[in-house]
């Protein structure tokens, strides 16, 4: 099996050098791009298996790169950003990025995240009819949620929120994206809806609602569903 | 100079006095057949005394004159003529006239004295009130308008304005120079220790002003206003100097702290790097590499914290306030802090049914991670994170069983590098946390009792909108 190929978009040569070393030791092949333009061009010439994208580039922001790649490229995108760039992260996620990692990160964490996005992307296409996490079973075709085999009653919005997250398990959905998806356009700023409904979902589906294991908070960004974990 | 309102009052009193004489005369007419005629004079005497005491000299004298005429006309034979039959009666009449003259003067004098005393009492009360509101209640930089308002109340004018500056001071100086002919004018000079500083400009006299101020009253008001203005200016100056001095001290401490905090990891990194470059490579290469990574992380934290702190102090930190679930934030903070907790477990205590709060979840998480990090590094387990409603706010409390910060630092806990050489910390964590709390309308406080050390992040409670 050929090693997965990662397109690394990063303008700092010193960081590129270390990243290349870390990724090679993790068993990946690395293609380097130092600018936004070079990244799009490289991906067009030879589609990568995943993109590691720094959000701060000399010739344009990472969100724009995400948007342009997403026009034709399905490779998962992991964006890298500094601690206080929430707005840029949200923009990139809404533009199609799959996950983000905050600088400074440990090498081990980077490799784990990368493995996760690649694994999710290589899953067979089409919505899985049943998503499992913990002792919960979500049957997307029948719109039924079971826990310990018992059907859990759900309101329309509760189910909508859960189904939106389960559409791409592991992927980070921004608050705005979830509000638009579940409540509709015009509700993007009503974050209190999300807080209230997420708490209700956790009370119904999590063992410890205050220490969730599956319905996870991405502080300041959004939520994601950690599914496919054997319990 | 007799002013018109007074004259009008005096005319009315005179008329009342004459009416009283008429009324007494008709009363005595009924009594006359039964008493000695001359004894009726005593009744008139009493009346003159009362009128003089109540209304002053002029009404008193008028009443006396009218009494003489009425007595002569109605009671003294021959009746209905202003002549006197018995010459002895002339003496009685003359004695009455003289007594009436003297008593009316005495009574009127005592009345005037009463009035003056009352007016001075009111002046004194007005001065005392002005002194209280303009001097005692003064805060540094008390607005001039407040002092001017108090002065307007004391002077009984519609409004006052304190005008400072060179032009006003010059006008005041000129006014002081020709103080020989000082009359109630449109403005009062404000003088502090012989130096004119400006003018107190006065508006119209208020319609409801009920007494005439005595001589020197306006000068006294001017003196108090001048003092109050000067005092407020000096207090503001003292505070400004104090805050400049403190900010200077803080910058010096910051610079000293920053240099130290930077130098330590840099030295460690450089030494580790040089050791690794030795040929042959050192035996403990892995350990040296760990030093490099660890010290880098420390530098990173320091740089991030300092950047945020400077941005906070420049006021350039925009919190993204939205509805947040406090328990979710607390749980998120525990997860995020895990790498810096050295393996300590943090218990999350939160009752069901807590309300949502308005906050910036990212900033809250950073504050809580900072506090948890501190608890793990300087405190002692068990560490708990409690979410509860306390004193009308939503309080997120980080508690440990350690001794807490040095009590000598109380009051400077949230000042950068207050601790001097910090033990492995960056020295700015608490200052930054405090600033991040304030930036989102929350507060961060420190509490300590025998057994526990607590930092409380208190978020304001607000009515949560309906959720459909």
XYZ file of C-alpha atoms in Angstrom:
699
model
C 0.000 0.000 0.000
C 1.429 3.370 -0.972
C 1.779 5.859 1.863
C -0.880 8.601 2.063
C 0.319 11.875 0.588
C -0.103 15.078 2.616
C -0.081 18.524 1.037
C 1.520 20.803 3.649
C 0.774 24.509 3.141
C 3.065 26.590 5.360
C 5.125 29.658 4.564
C 7.826 29.299 7.241
C 10.726 27.139 5.902
C 11.892 26.202 9.415
C 8.459 24.951 10.378
C 8.050 23.189 7.026
C 11.303 21.375 7.696
C 10.178 20.086 11.091
C 6.684 19.247 9.846
C 8.130 17.245 6.968
C 10.295 15.309 9.408
C 7.367 14.621 11.752
C 5.020 13.526 8.946
C 7.640 11.275 7.295
C 8.302 9.609 10.633
C 4.543 9.080 10.821
C 4.659 7.196 7.533
C 3.329 9.891 5.212
C 4.625 11.271 1.965
C 4.877 15.085 1.984
C 4.315 17.679 -0.738
C 5.301 21.190 0.324
C 3.562 24.379 -0.767
C 4.726 27.755 0.542
C 1.895 29.910 -0.784
C -1.871 29.704 -1.284
C -1.445 29.766 -5.056
C 1.135 26.965 -4.989
C -1.180 24.903 -2.778
C -4.136 25.083 -5.177
C -1.876 24.397 -8.163
C -0.194 21.419 -6.515
C -3.530 19.901 -5.484
C -4.825 20.335 -9.038
C -1.818 18.617 -10.523
C -1.921 15.661 -8.162
C -4.757 15.421 -5.633
C -3.392 14.750 -2.124
C -4.921 12.357 0.426
C -5.117 15.167 2.984
C -4.216 18.856 3.314
C -2.484 20.413 6.331
C -3.194 24.101 5.912
C -1.800 27.060 7.857
C -4.411 29.811 8.014
C -1.953 32.688 7.797
C -0.357 32.762 4.347
C 1.526 35.553 2.576
C -0.754 35.597 -0.472
C -4.232 35.055 0.937
C -6.018 33.532 3.880
C -6.585 29.859 4.478
C -10.376 30.162 4.262
C -10.051 31.164 0.634
C -7.797 28.167 -0.051
C -10.434 25.882 1.525
C -13.153 27.358 -0.661
C -11.127 26.943 -3.857
C -10.019 23.400 -3.015
C -13.569 22.376 -2.123
C -14.771 23.297 -5.621
C -13.377 20.009 -6.882
C -11.181 18.379 -4.229
C -12.625 15.995 -1.621
C -9.398 15.482 0.322
C -9.863 16.198 4.062
C -8.441 19.545 5.190
C -6.891 20.025 8.648
C -6.290 23.712 9.348
C -3.577 25.003 11.672
C -4.126 28.290 13.482
C -2.961 30.360 16.422
C -4.850 30.431 19.705
C -6.759 33.665 19.127
C -7.830 33.193 15.526
C -11.332 31.882 16.224
C -12.867 33.907 13.400
C -10.407 32.493 10.862
C -11.026 28.941 12.108
C -14.778 29.366 11.814
C -14.397 30.789 8.322
C -12.212 27.864 7.236
C -14.584 25.285 8.741
C -17.568 26.896 7.059
C -15.549 26.915 3.818
C -15.164 23.140 4.003
C -12.253 22.385 6.319
C -12.771 19.186 8.324
C -10.970 19.899 11.566
C -8.539 22.344 13.127
C -5.519 22.132 15.382
C -4.307 25.028 17.467
C -0.687 26.153 17.501
C 1.433 25.219 19.360
C 0.607 21.545 19.049
C 2.519 18.435 19.977
C 3.746 16.179 17.181
C 1.742 13.243 18.522
C -1.494 15.230 18.504
C -0.915 16.369 14.920
C -0.396 12.792 13.691
C -3.487 11.560 15.565
C -5.703 14.280 14.078
C -4.366 13.625 10.624
C -5.006 9.886 10.955
C -8.561 10.611 12.079
C -9.484 12.906 9.196
C -7.984 10.511 6.642
C -9.794 7.520 8.154
C -13.135 9.331 8.106
C -12.625 10.516 4.542
C -11.770 7.031 3.298
C -14.998 5.589 4.703
C -17.354 4.407 1.940
C -19.290 7.311 0.437
C -22.940 7.925 1.185
C -24.488 8.504 4.579
C -24.099 5.510 6.810
C -27.620 4.318 7.601
C -26.710 3.694 11.263
C -24.279 5.691 13.429
C -23.172 4.167 16.734
C -21.519 5.849 19.712
C -21.330 4.557 23.259
C -24.535 2.665 23.888
C -26.467 4.809 21.420
C -27.604 3.744 17.985
C -28.814 6.385 15.538
C -30.773 4.956 12.587
C -30.652 7.778 10.055
C -32.888 5.957 7.547
C -35.723 5.353 10.045
C -35.029 8.553 12.059
C -34.898 6.541 15.285
C -32.508 6.872 18.248
C -32.034 3.862 20.522
C -30.082 3.573 23.747
C -29.508 0.162 25.325
C -31.930 -0.982 22.625
C -34.738 1.298 23.907
C -36.123 4.003 21.643
C -35.412 7.464 23.025
C -38.157 10.016 22.320
C -36.783 13.110 20.613
C -38.237 16.440 19.585
C -37.830 17.480 15.952
C -35.022 19.939 16.713
C -33.229 17.507 19.021
C -33.212 14.891 16.314
C -32.288 17.487 13.690
C -29.242 18.603 15.674
C -28.107 15.044 16.325
C -28.582 14.061 12.677
C -26.686 17.146 11.480
C -23.691 16.180 13.629
C -23.993 12.508 12.664
C -23.965 13.349 8.940
C -20.160 13.574 9.233
C -19.048 12.077 12.551
C -15.803 13.569 13.813
C -16.123 16.682 11.693
C -16.360 20.016 13.514
C -19.561 21.899 12.725
C -19.583 25.602 13.567
C -22.404 27.090 15.659
C -23.572 29.054 12.641
C -23.621 26.028 10.366
C -25.635 23.970 12.878
C -28.135 26.759 13.565
C -28.652 27.288 9.842
C -29.008 23.555 9.218
C -31.399 22.779 12.079
C -33.374 26.012 12.656
C -32.929 27.616 9.249
C -31.372 30.746 7.792
C -31.740 33.789 10.040
C -31.063 31.810 13.228
C -27.251 31.898 12.915
C -26.805 34.167 15.955
C -29.171 32.383 18.365
C -26.428 30.396 20.086
C -28.590 29.879 23.168
C -30.778 27.476 21.128
C -27.718 25.308 20.561
C -26.666 25.433 24.221
C -30.082 24.397 25.437
C -30.574 21.631 22.868
C -27.052 20.292 23.248
C -27.638 19.972 26.992
C -30.910 18.112 26.341
C -29.181 15.740 23.912
C -26.398 15.084 26.390
C -28.870 14.361 29.170
C -30.590 11.821 26.947
C -27.545 10.211 25.371
C -24.458 10.713 27.556
C -23.554 8.710 30.652
C -22.282 11.902 32.363
C -23.901 14.903 30.648
C -21.387 17.277 32.286
C -18.410 15.257 31.049
C -19.535 14.291 27.536
C -17.593 11.660 25.627
C -19.395 11.839 22.290
C -21.231 15.127 21.889
C -18.114 17.259 22.166
C -17.699 21.007 22.594
C -15.201 22.872 20.443
C -14.981 25.973 22.611
C -15.750 29.141 20.687
C -16.166 27.217 17.427
C -18.927 24.641 17.486
C -19.627 20.968 18.179
C -18.755 17.562 16.829
C -19.939 14.043 17.313
C -17.257 11.547 18.235
C -18.711 8.342 16.830
C -17.427 4.925 15.901
C -15.841 4.424 19.306
C -16.289 0.935 20.610
C -17.654 1.044 24.125
C -32.427 103.013 49.986
C -35.891 101.632 50.655
C -36.903 99.140 48.029
C -40.392 99.061 46.684
C -41.521 95.669 47.951
C -40.663 96.760 51.485
C -42.508 100.053 51.021
C -45.550 98.260 49.747
C -45.506 95.967 52.775
C -45.173 99.004 55.008
C -48.167 100.767 53.412
C -50.315 97.676 53.854
C -49.234 97.415 57.501
C -50.109 101.066 58.033
C -53.556 100.497 56.584
C -54.046 97.494 58.835
C -52.937 99.637 61.803
C -55.520 102.312 60.943
C -58.251 99.699 60.642
C -57.259 98.367 64.049
C -57.575 101.865 65.522
C -61.050 102.181 63.982
C -62.087 98.792 65.346
C -60.803 99.617 68.843
C -62.562 102.958 68.775
C -65.928 101.386 68.007
C -65.361 98.834 70.765
C -64.466 101.542 73.259
C -67.531 103.571 72.185
C -69.625 100.838 73.707
C -67.544 100.788 76.883
C -67.198 104.571 77.320
C -70.327 105.219 79.427
C -69.076 102.779 82.078
C -65.441 103.779 82.557
C -63.269 106.769 83.278
C -62.531 108.433 79.928
C -58.772 108.799 80.425
C -58.345 105.076 81.179
C -59.359 104.383 77.575
C -55.956 105.803 76.581
C -54.331 102.679 78.046
C -56.200 100.555 75.475
C -54.878 102.744 72.643
C -51.403 102.422 74.172
C -51.583 98.663 73.959
C -52.728 98.797 70.346
C -49.804 101.056 69.329
C -47.386 98.665 71.021
C -48.780 95.678 69.135
C -48.779 97.436 65.734
C -45.190 98.688 66.180
C -43.940 95.292 67.252
C -45.631 93.498 64.396
C -45.146 95.962 61.538
C -42.407 98.460 62.400
C -41.995 102.109 63.236
C -44.004 103.818 60.493
C -47.289 101.881 60.986
C -46.788 102.268 64.750
C -46.446 106.038 64.573
C -49.418 106.327 62.203
C -51.503 104.231 64.574
C -50.426 106.479 67.505
C -51.392 109.641 65.624
C -54.754 108.186 64.587
C -55.368 107.078 68.186
C -54.829 110.617 69.479
C -57.266 112.021 66.918
C -59.892 109.333 67.505
C -59.691 109.657 71.285
C -59.962 113.404 71.099
C -62.882 113.346 68.625
C -64.975 110.587 70.129
C -64.262 110.524 73.858
C -62.667 113.760 75.092
C -65.129 116.562 75.827
C -66.165 118.469 73.919
C -67.121 115.498 71.802
C -66.907 115.635 68.031
C -64.404 118.431 68.047
C -60.628 118.373 68.025
C -60.466 120.721 70.964
C -59.833 119.977 74.614
C -62.102 121.562 77.277
C -60.204 120.586 80.384
C -56.578 121.702 80.211
C -55.561 118.784 82.464
C -56.482 116.466 79.655
C -53.824 118.081 77.465
C -51.222 116.602 79.788
C -52.695 113.112 79.539
C -52.832 113.411 75.768
C -49.228 114.637 75.589
C -48.011 111.832 77.860
C -49.876 109.330 75.691
C -48.303 110.756 72.534
C -44.808 110.631 74.025
C -45.234 107.073 75.345
C -46.629 105.919 71.993
C -43.638 107.472 70.218
C -41.125 105.735 72.490
C -42.846 102.310 72.553
C -43.323 102.299 68.790
C -39.600 103.018 68.291
C -38.584 100.345 70.810
C -40.926 97.685 69.435
C -39.973 98.467 65.861
C -36.286 98.310 66.804
C -36.628 94.898 68.391
C -38.556 93.718 65.336
C -35.815 94.932 63.010
C -33.249 93.182 65.203
C -35.218 89.947 64.955
C -35.336 90.252 61.196
C -31.614 90.915 60.880
C -30.802 88.009 63.165
C -33.039 85.715 61.117
C -31.440 86.895 57.860
C -27.919 86.325 59.213
C -28.979 82.932 60.490
C -30.139 82.018 57.001
C -26.929 83.392 55.503
C -24.941 81.267 57.901
C -27.049 78.199 57.109
C -26.609 78.777 53.374
C -22.850 79.153 53.806
C -22.672 76.011 55.915
C -24.700 74.055 53.362
C -22.486 75.323 50.548
C -19.362 74.438 52.472
C -20.718 70.960 53.085
C -21.736 70.229 49.511
C -18.798 71.958 47.837
C -16.004 71.059 50.236
C -16.899 68.065 52.367
C -18.553 65.931 49.677
C -15.890 66.750 47.171
C -14.287 63.953 45.234
C -11.146 64.396 43.198
C -12.022 66.174 39.987
C -15.545 66.954 41.191
C -17.078 68.663 38.254
C -17.048 72.404 38.424
C -20.734 72.343 37.505
C -21.535 70.599 40.794
C -19.748 73.265 42.821
C -21.454 75.979 40.762
C -24.880 74.423 41.380
C -24.262 74.435 45.129
C -23.224 78.085 44.910
C -26.386 78.942 42.948
C -28.488 77.348 45.712
C -26.683 79.354 48.386
C -26.953 82.648 46.506
C -30.583 82.135 45.541
C -29.910 82.666 41.843
C -31.136 80.599 38.892
C -27.687 79.325 37.906
C -23.970 79.794 38.445
C -20.967 79.046 36.338
C -17.356 78.724 37.472
C -15.179 80.329 34.799
C -11.476 79.585 35.102
C -8.631 80.361 32.742
C -6.437 83.407 32.183
C -9.190 85.724 30.899
C -11.467 85.018 33.859
C -8.580 85.347 36.321
C -7.719 88.732 34.819
C -11.338 89.879 35.093
C -11.357 88.711 38.717
C -8.163 90.623 39.418
C -9.696 93.841 38.040
C -12.853 93.267 40.055
C -10.837 92.804 43.234
C -8.916 96.042 42.563
C -12.064 98.166 42.420
C -13.666 96.324 45.315
C -14.239 99.727 46.940
C -17.481 100.120 45.030
C -18.361 96.430 45.078
C -22.083 96.000 44.606
C -24.138 92.911 43.916
C -23.008 92.215 40.353
C -23.234 89.544 37.714
C -20.066 87.789 38.883
C -17.891 87.199 41.928
C -14.104 87.066 41.854
C -12.651 83.720 42.960
C -9.476 84.261 44.941
C -7.227 81.623 46.498
C -4.534 82.891 48.886
C -4.623 86.340 47.303
C -4.353 84.997 43.762
C -7.406 85.494 41.513
C -8.173 82.207 39.712
C -11.435 82.972 37.933
C -15.001 84.181 38.207
C -18.242 82.841 39.586
C -20.793 84.044 37.067
C -24.288 84.370 38.495
C -27.638 84.124 36.769
C -30.890 85.932 37.578
C -32.103 86.216 41.147
C -34.556 83.431 41.849
C -38.179 84.541 42.312
C -38.602 82.489 45.468
C -35.570 83.919 47.253
C -36.971 84.831 50.660
C -34.374 87.049 52.283
C -31.814 89.685 51.563
C -28.250 88.452 52.194
C -26.159 90.475 54.568
C -22.951 92.323 53.723
C -20.067 89.970 53.015
C -22.327 87.032 52.211
C -21.481 86.946 48.521
C -17.795 87.360 49.306
C -18.024 84.347 51.643
C -19.715 82.277 48.926
C -17.001 83.342 46.480
C -14.343 82.285 48.958
C -15.840 78.822 49.442
C -16.320 78.277 45.713
C -12.731 79.328 45.085
C -11.486 76.918 47.753
C -13.625 74.046 46.498
C -12.536 74.571 42.898
C -8.890 74.727 43.849
C -9.172 71.696 46.102
C -10.851 69.593 43.454
C -8.150 70.557 40.954
C -5.345 69.702 43.400
C -6.911 66.363 44.345
C -7.206 65.407 40.675
C -3.587 66.400 40.167
C -2.421 64.329 43.124
C -4.311 61.292 41.810
C -2.880 61.705 38.349
C 0.639 61.925 39.691
C -0.043 58.858 41.850
C -1.370 56.806 38.937
C 1.548 57.859 36.726
C 3.955 56.834 39.441
C 2.243 53.492 39.837
C 2.107 52.783 36.132
C 5.786 53.684 35.975
C 6.532 51.264 38.798
C 4.473 48.612 37.048
C 6.339 49.065 33.779
C 9.663 48.762 35.577
C 8.512 45.593 37.349
C 7.154 44.253 34.058
C 10.402 44.895 32.236
C 12.450 43.320 35.005
C 10.104 40.348 35.155
C 9.989 39.915 31.399
C 13.768 40.005 31.056
C 14.143 37.394 33.752
C 11.381 35.196 32.387
C 12.817 35.320 28.888
C 16.408 34.771 29.881
C 15.806 31.628 31.899
C 14.314 29.439 29.136
C 16.624 30.939 26.512
C 19.679 30.009 28.550
C 18.349 26.498 29.127
C 17.579 26.037 25.426
C 20.898 27.318 24.236
C 22.802 25.130 26.667
C 20.776 22.068 25.685
C 21.315 22.829 21.977
C 25.074 23.207 22.400
C 25.240 20.007 24.438
C 23.411 18.153 21.662
C 25.865 19.472 19.067
C 28.830 17.830 20.857
C 30.754 15.119 19.059
C 30.247 12.382 20.097
C 26.604 13.108 21.009
C 25.869 13.169 24.754
C 24.400 10.094 26.406
C 21.291 11.908 27.629
C 20.182 13.238 24.217
C 16.538 12.434 24.907
C 16.573 14.365 28.172
C 18.199 17.361 26.519
C 15.590 17.290 23.754
C 12.868 17.270 26.397
C 14.476 20.360 27.923
C 14.349 22.052 24.518
C 10.658 21.243 24.029
C 9.672 22.092 27.592
C 11.434 25.431 27.627
C 9.976 26.270 24.220
C 6.505 25.677 25.571
C 7.256 27.954 28.490
C 8.462 30.703 26.159
C 5.378 30.250 24.009
C 3.090 30.662 26.993
C 4.978 33.734 28.081
C 4.833 35.365 24.657
C 1.128 34.612 24.242
C 0.283 35.897 27.700
C 2.329 39.060 27.270
C 0.781 39.745 23.877
C -2.719 39.319 25.274
C -1.890 41.411 28.313
C -0.588 44.287 26.224
C -3.613 44.049 23.956
C -5.893 44.083 27.003
C -4.158 47.138 28.420
C -4.389 48.934 25.106
C -8.130 48.187 25.196
C -7.928 46.318 21.900
C -9.443 43.087 23.128
C -12.892 42.492 21.750
C -14.764 39.809 23.618
C -17.192 37.732 21.541
C -20.088 37.668 23.998
C -22.835 35.141 23.376
C -25.058 32.795 25.343
C -22.937 30.061 26.893
C -23.587 27.032 29.048
C -21.405 27.573 32.158
C -21.125 23.856 32.898
C -20.062 23.174 29.334
C -17.399 25.871 29.668
C -16.174 24.409 32.956
C -15.989 20.903 31.503
C -14.213 22.277 28.421
C -11.681 24.041 30.639
C -10.914 20.819 32.529
C -10.304 19.016 29.217
C -8.189 21.836 27.860
C -6.140 22.075 31.064
C -5.369 18.350 31.205
C -1.906 18.645 29.576
C -0.768 21.176 32.207
C -2.320 19.507 35.257
C 0.591 17.121 35.947
C -1.846 14.233 36.241
C -4.062 15.869 38.880
C -7.756 15.102 38.562
C -10.242 17.947 38.747
C -13.731 17.269 40.150
C -16.531 19.177 38.452
C -19.357 20.134 40.836
C -22.441 21.553 39.177
C -26.121 21.291 40.077
C -28.713 20.674 37.392
C -30.673 23.489 35.857
C -28.113 26.305 35.919
C -28.994 29.163 33.571
C -27.076 30.154 30.461
C -24.807 33.187 30.817
C -23.565 35.926 28.523
C -19.841 35.373 28.122
C -17.006 34.736 25.718
C -16.515 30.983 26.019
C -12.972 31.102 24.658
C -11.846 33.772 27.123
C -13.613 32.025 30.022
C -11.888 28.796 29.158
C -8.506 30.520 29.114
C -9.142 32.097 32.514
C -10.179 28.735 33.970
C -7.263 26.856 32.389
C -4.899 29.467 33.871
C -6.469 29.047 37.302
C -6.429 25.243 37.107
C -2.809 25.349 35.987
C -1.969 27.539 38.988
C -3.849 25.214 41.341
C -1.937 22.201 40.041
C 1.426 23.955 40.151
C 1.222 25.991 43.356
C -1.722 24.467 45.229
C -2.502 21.074 46.644
C -5.112 18.465 45.672
C -7.983 17.875 45.633
C -8.711 20.493 42.996
C -12.377 21.201 42.339
C -14.189 23.301 39.802
C -17.587 24.333 41.096
C -20.341 26.043 39.118
C -23.107 27.646 41.204
C -25.268 30.703 41.625
C -23.760 32.896 44.301
C -24.579 36.477 45.339
C -26.721 37.064 42.288
C -24.063 35.974 39.821
C -23.007 32.732 38.232
C -19.805 31.808 40.027
C -17.262 29.354 38.628
C -14.885 28.584 41.471
C -11.483 26.932 41.207
C -10.580 25.573 44.615
C -7.599 23.722 45.988
C -6.364 22.771 49.464
C -3.058 24.592 49.205
C -1.811 27.591 51.138
C -2.548 29.958 48.276
C -0.513 32.956 47.287
C 1.675 34.728 49.846
C -0.660 36.869 52.012
C 1.815 39.738 51.575
C 0.728 39.835 47.940
C -2.921 40.452 48.753
C -4.077 43.442 46.767
C -1.356 43.022 44.167
C -2.348 39.524 43.164
C -3.564 40.610 39.748
C -0.580 42.865 39.046
C 1.941 41.423 36.568
C 5.098 40.051 38.194
C 3.844 41.053 41.632
C 5.470 37.910 43.004
C 8.904 38.976 41.824
C 10.730 35.801 40.826
C 7.937 33.449 39.971
C 8.439 29.772 40.520
C 8.096 28.330 37.062
C 5.148 30.552 36.195
C 5.229 33.372 33.738
C 4.245 35.959 36.338
C 1.470 37.325 34.168
C -1.104 34.505 34.330
C -3.272 36.000 37.077
C -3.017 39.525 35.706
C -4.064 38.223 32.313
C -6.918 36.151 33.747
C -8.178 39.166 35.645
C -8.073 41.277 32.502
C -9.806 38.597 30.432
C -12.588 38.401 33.027
C -13.079 42.170 33.006
C -13.033 42.259 29.202
C -16.252 40.238 29.140
C -18.023 42.017 31.985
C -17.160 39.349 34.557
C -15.032 39.582 37.681
C -12.228 37.497 39.124
C -11.681 37.479 42.873
C -9.545 35.597 45.337
C -10.728 34.038 48.604
C -8.907 32.163 51.270
C -9.867 30.378 54.479
C -8.026 27.985 56.811
C -8.218 25.027 54.493
C -8.810 26.209 50.946
C -7.723 28.671 48.301
C -10.381 29.797 45.864
C -10.459 31.897 42.725
C -13.970 32.908 41.694
C -14.902 33.880 38.159
C -18.302 35.586 38.539
C -20.428 36.107 35.432
C -23.445 38.432 35.522
C -26.845 36.728 35.379
C -29.334 37.932 32.810
C -32.792 36.793 31.766
C -32.351 34.003 29.227
C -34.546 34.361 26.144
C -37.135 31.707 25.337
C -35.958 28.736 23.312
C -38.362 27.167 20.821
